[in-house]
Amino acid sequence: GQNIDQPTEMTATEGAIVQINCTYQTSGFNGLFWYQQHAGEAPTFLSYNVLDGLEEKGRFSSFLSRSKGYSYLLLKELQMKDSASYLCAVMDSNYQLIWGAGTKLIIKP
Amino acid sequence: IAGITQAPTSQILAAGRRMTLRCTQDMRHNAMYWYRQDLGLGLRLIHYSNTAGTTGKGEVPDGYSVSRANTDDFPLTLASAVPSQTSVYFCASSDSGAESYGYTFGSGTRLTVV
């Protein structure tokens, strides 16, 4: 079966760094996505990784290791507005996204 | 319209009633999707359409039907609503050949079946 695992909830302090991990087992792989979802809103695209390594985009970076079935999202210089759920999703061999349940990130002042 | 529009934003529906959730996109994306999102379960695919005129079943299709008469519209119908269909429903679209852009989501419909 297909499975995506990520922690249910994490807490971090404003200004700090947090790493949200995601492990996956899917039938085929055509890329891994991270989405941000604020409470009561739609998910919005953050990052895409298809090759191994780190992709950096401002305060956010995403890492992928295909051999380990592993990714992480790194958020630096945390701001209160980063309080949200972060969804990991893998595009399978049929080009459909398989979603993790999401990690709720709580930022404390 | 810019992106995906869903209607209504929210709805309270009596059990047994028929309801259609509307979804329209103006990006000319070929693929469209309907998800439901429940606390602790994440996004679950109900139905999808890879191109106009075709549809497919997702992970949780029972009790729902869709149609894709044209590229822009992808309505989701609940034939006879039940309380377990209380959820937030998201419509999404994607452009095949541009997988790296992922999916674009509508703002969601919050449905309560009583």
Coordinates of C-alpha atoms in Angstrom, one line a residue:
Chain A
G1 CA 0.0 0.0 0.0
Q2 CA 0.9 3.6 -0.2
N3 CA 1.8 5.5 3.0
I4 CA 3.1 8.9 4.0
D5 CA 4.1 9.6 7.6
Q6 CA 4.7 12.9 9.3
P7 CA 4.5 14.0 12.9
T8 CA 1.0 15.1 14.0
E9 CA 2.1 18.2 15.8
M10 CA 5.3 20.2 16.6
T11 CA 6.0 23.3 18.7
A12 CA 8.7 25.8 18.1
T13 CA 9.7 29.3 19.3
E14 CA 9.6 32.5 17.2
G15 CA 12.9 33.2 15.6
A16 CA 14.1 29.6 15.8
I17 CA 14.5 26.8 13.2
V18 CA 12.2 23.8 12.9
Q19 CA 12.5 20.7 10.7
I20 CA 9.4 18.7 9.7
N21 CA 10.1 15.2 8.6
C22 CA 8.2 13.1 6.1
T23 CA 8.7 9.4 5.1
Y24 CA 6.9 7.7 2.3
Q25 CA 6.2 4.4 0.6
T26 CA 4.5 4.8 -2.7
S27 CA 4.0 3.0 -6.0
G28 CA 6.2 5.0 -8.2
F29 CA 7.7 8.5 -7.6
N30 CA 7.3 11.6 -9.7
G31 CA 8.1 14.2 -7.1
L32 CA 7.5 15.3 -3.5
F33 CA 5.6 18.4 -2.6
W34 CA 5.2 20.4 0.6
Y35 CA 2.1 22.5 1.1
Q36 CA 1.2 25.0 3.8
Q37 CA -2.4 25.2 5.1
H38 CA -3.6 27.9 7.5
A39 CA -6.6 27.0 9.6
G40 CA -9.8 27.3 7.6
E41 CA -8.0 27.9 4.4
A42 CA -6.9 26.0 1.3
P43 CA -3.5 24.3 1.0
T44 CA -0.9 26.5 -0.9
F45 CA 2.1 25.2 -2.7
L46 CA 5.5 25.6 -0.9
S47 CA 8.1 23.4 -2.7
Y48 CA 8.7 20.5 -5.1
N49 CA 11.6 18.1 -5.0
V50 CA 12.2 15.4 -7.7
L51 CA 16.0 15.0 -7.4
D52 CA 18.0 14.2 -4.3
G53 CA 19.2 17.2 -2.4
L54 CA 18.2 20.5 -0.9
E55 CA 16.0 23.1 -2.5
E56 CA 16.2 26.5 -0.9
K57 CA 13.5 29.2 -1.2
G58 CA 14.0 32.1 1.2
R59 CA 13.3 31.0 4.8
F60 CA 12.0 27.6 3.6
S61 CA 14.1 24.7 2.4
S62 CA 13.1 21.2 1.4
F63 CA 15.3 18.1 1.2
L64 CA 14.8 14.8 -0.5
S65 CA 16.5 11.4 -0.3
R66 CA 14.7 9.0 -2.8
S67 CA 16.8 6.0 -1.7
K68 CA 15.6 6.5 1.9
G69 CA 12.0 7.5 1.1
Y70 CA 12.6 10.6 3.2
S71 CA 12.1 14.4 3.0
Y72 CA 12.1 17.3 5.4
L73 CA 10.9 20.8 5.3
L74 CA 13.2 23.3 7.1
L75 CA 11.8 26.6 8.3
K76 CA 14.2 29.3 9.5
E77 CA 13.7 32.5 11.4
L78 CA 10.2 31.4 12.4
Q79 CA 7.5 34.0 12.5
M80 CA 4.1 33.8 14.2
K81 CA 2.5 33.7 10.7
D82 CA 4.2 30.3 10.1
S83 CA 1.7 28.7 12.5
A84 CA -0.1 26.4 10.2
S85 CA -0.3 22.8 9.1
Y86 CA 2.3 21.5 6.7
L87 CA 1.3 18.8 4.3
C88 CA 3.7 16.3 2.6
A89 CA 2.5 14.8 -0.6
V90 CA 4.1 12.4 -3.2
M91 CA 3.1 12.2 -6.8
D92 CA 2.8 8.5 -7.7
S93 CA 3.3 6.6 -11.0
N94 CA -0.2 7.8 -12.1
Y95 CA 0.7 11.4 -11.5
Q96 CA -1.7 11.6 -8.6
L97 CA -0.8 13.1 -5.3
I98 CA -0.8 10.9 -2.2
W99 CA -1.1 13.0 0.9
G100 CA 0.2 12.8 4.5
A101 CA -2.2 13.8 7.3
G102 CA -0.2 17.0 7.9
T103 CA 1.9 18.4 10.7
K104 CA 0.4 21.1 12.8
L105 CA 3.1 23.6 13.7
I106 CA 2.6 25.8 16.7
I107 CA 4.8 28.9 17.1
K108 CA 5.2 30.4 20.6
P109 CA 6.6 33.9 21.2
Chain B
I1 CA -12.4 34.6 -11.7
A2 CA -8.8 33.9 -11.0
G3 CA -7.8 30.3 -10.2
I4 CA -10.5 28.0 -8.8
T5 CA -13.9 29.0 -7.5
Q6 CA -16.0 26.8 -5.3
A7 CA -19.6 27.4 -4.2
P8 CA -21.1 27.5 -1.8
T9 CA -18.6 28.5 0.9
S10 CA -20.6 26.6 3.5
Q11 CA -23.9 24.8 3.7
I12 CA -26.0 23.1 6.3
L13 CA -27.9 20.2 4.7
A14 CA -30.7 17.9 6.0
A15 CA -29.9 14.2 5.7
G16 CA -31.4 12.6 2.7
R17 CA -31.2 15.8 0.6
R18 CA -29.4 16.1 -2.7
M19 CA -26.6 18.6 -3.0
T20 CA -24.2 19.7 -5.8
L21 CA -21.0 21.4 -4.9
R22 CA -19.7 23.6 -7.7
C23 CA -16.1 24.0 -8.9
T24 CA -14.9 26.2 -11.8
Q25 CA -11.4 26.9 -12.9
D26 CA -10.1 29.4 -15.5
M27 CA -6.5 28.1 -15.9
R28 CA -7.4 25.6 -18.6
H29 CA -5.9 22.8 -16.5
N30 CA -6.8 19.3 -17.9
A31 CA -6.9 17.5 -14.6
M32 CA -9.4 18.2 -11.7
Y33 CA -9.9 16.6 -8.3
W34 CA -12.4 16.5 -5.4
Y35 CA -11.0 15.9 -1.9
R36 CA -12.6 15.8 1.5
Q37 CA -10.6 16.8 4.5
D38 CA -11.4 15.6 8.0
L39 CA -9.5 16.2 11.2
G40 CA -6.6 13.8 11.6
L41 CA -7.2 12.1 8.3
G42 CA -5.7 14.6 5.9
L43 CA -6.9 15.0 2.3
R44 CA -8.7 12.0 0.8
L45 CA -9.5 11.8 -2.9
I46 CA -13.1 11.3 -3.8
H47 CA -13.2 11.5 -7.6
Y48 CA -10.9 12.9 -10.3
S49 CA -10.9 13.8 -14.0
N50 CA -7.8 13.7 -16.1
T51 CA -9.5 15.5 -19.0
A52 CA -12.9 16.7 -20.1
G53 CA -15.3 13.8 -20.7
T54 CA -13.5 11.3 -18.4
T55 CA -13.8 10.7 -14.6
G56 CA -12.3 8.2 -12.2
K57 CA -12.9 7.0 -8.6
G58 CA -10.5 8.0 -5.8
E59 CA -10.1 6.6 -2.3
V60 CA -13.6 7.4 -0.9
P61 CA -16.1 7.6 -3.9
D62 CA -19.2 6.0 -2.3
G63 CA -22.1 8.4 -2.0
Y64 CA -20.6 10.9 -4.5
S65 CA -20.8 11.4 -8.2
V66 CA -19.0 13.8 -10.6
S67 CA -19.2 14.9 -14.2
R68 CA -16.8 16.7 -16.5
A69 CA -18.7 18.1 -19.5
N70 CA -16.1 20.7 -20.2
T71 CA -12.6 21.8 -19.2
D72 CA -13.6 24.4 -16.7
D73 CA -16.3 22.8 -14.5
F74 CA -16.2 19.8 -12.2
P75 CA -19.3 19.6 -10.0
L76 CA -19.6 17.1 -7.1
T77 CA -23.0 15.7 -6.3
L78 CA -24.2 14.0 -3.1
A79 CA -27.3 12.1 -4.2
S80 CA -28.7 11.5 -0.6
A81 CA -26.6 13.2 2.0
V82 CA -25.7 11.4 5.3
P83 CA -24.1 12.8 8.5
S84 CA -20.7 11.0 7.7
Q85 CA -20.4 13.3 4.7
T86 CA -20.0 16.3 7.0
S87 CA -16.5 17.6 6.0
V88 CA -14.6 20.3 4.3
Y89 CA -14.5 19.7 0.5
F90 CA -11.7 21.0 -1.7
C91 CA -11.6 21.1 -5.4
A92 CA -8.2 21.2 -7.1
S93 CA -6.7 21.3 -10.6
S94 CA -3.4 20.6 -12.2
D95 CA -1.8 20.9 -15.6
S96 CA -0.4 17.6 -17.0
G97 CA 3.0 18.3 -18.3
A98 CA 3.6 20.8 -15.6
E99 CA 3.8 18.4 -12.6
S100 CA 6.3 20.5 -10.8
Y101 CA 3.7 23.1 -10.1
G102 CA 1.5 20.7 -8.2
Y103 CA -2.1 21.3 -7.6
T104 CA -4.0 24.6 -7.2
F105 CA -6.9 24.4 -4.7
G106 CA -10.2 26.2 -4.4
S107 CA -11.1 27.9 -1.0
G108 CA -13.2 24.9 0.0
T109 CA -16.9 24.2 0.9
R110 CA -17.7 23.5 4.6
L111 CA -20.6 21.0 4.6
T112 CA -22.6 20.0 7.6
V113 CA -25.2 17.2 7.2
V114 CA -27.7 17.1 10.1

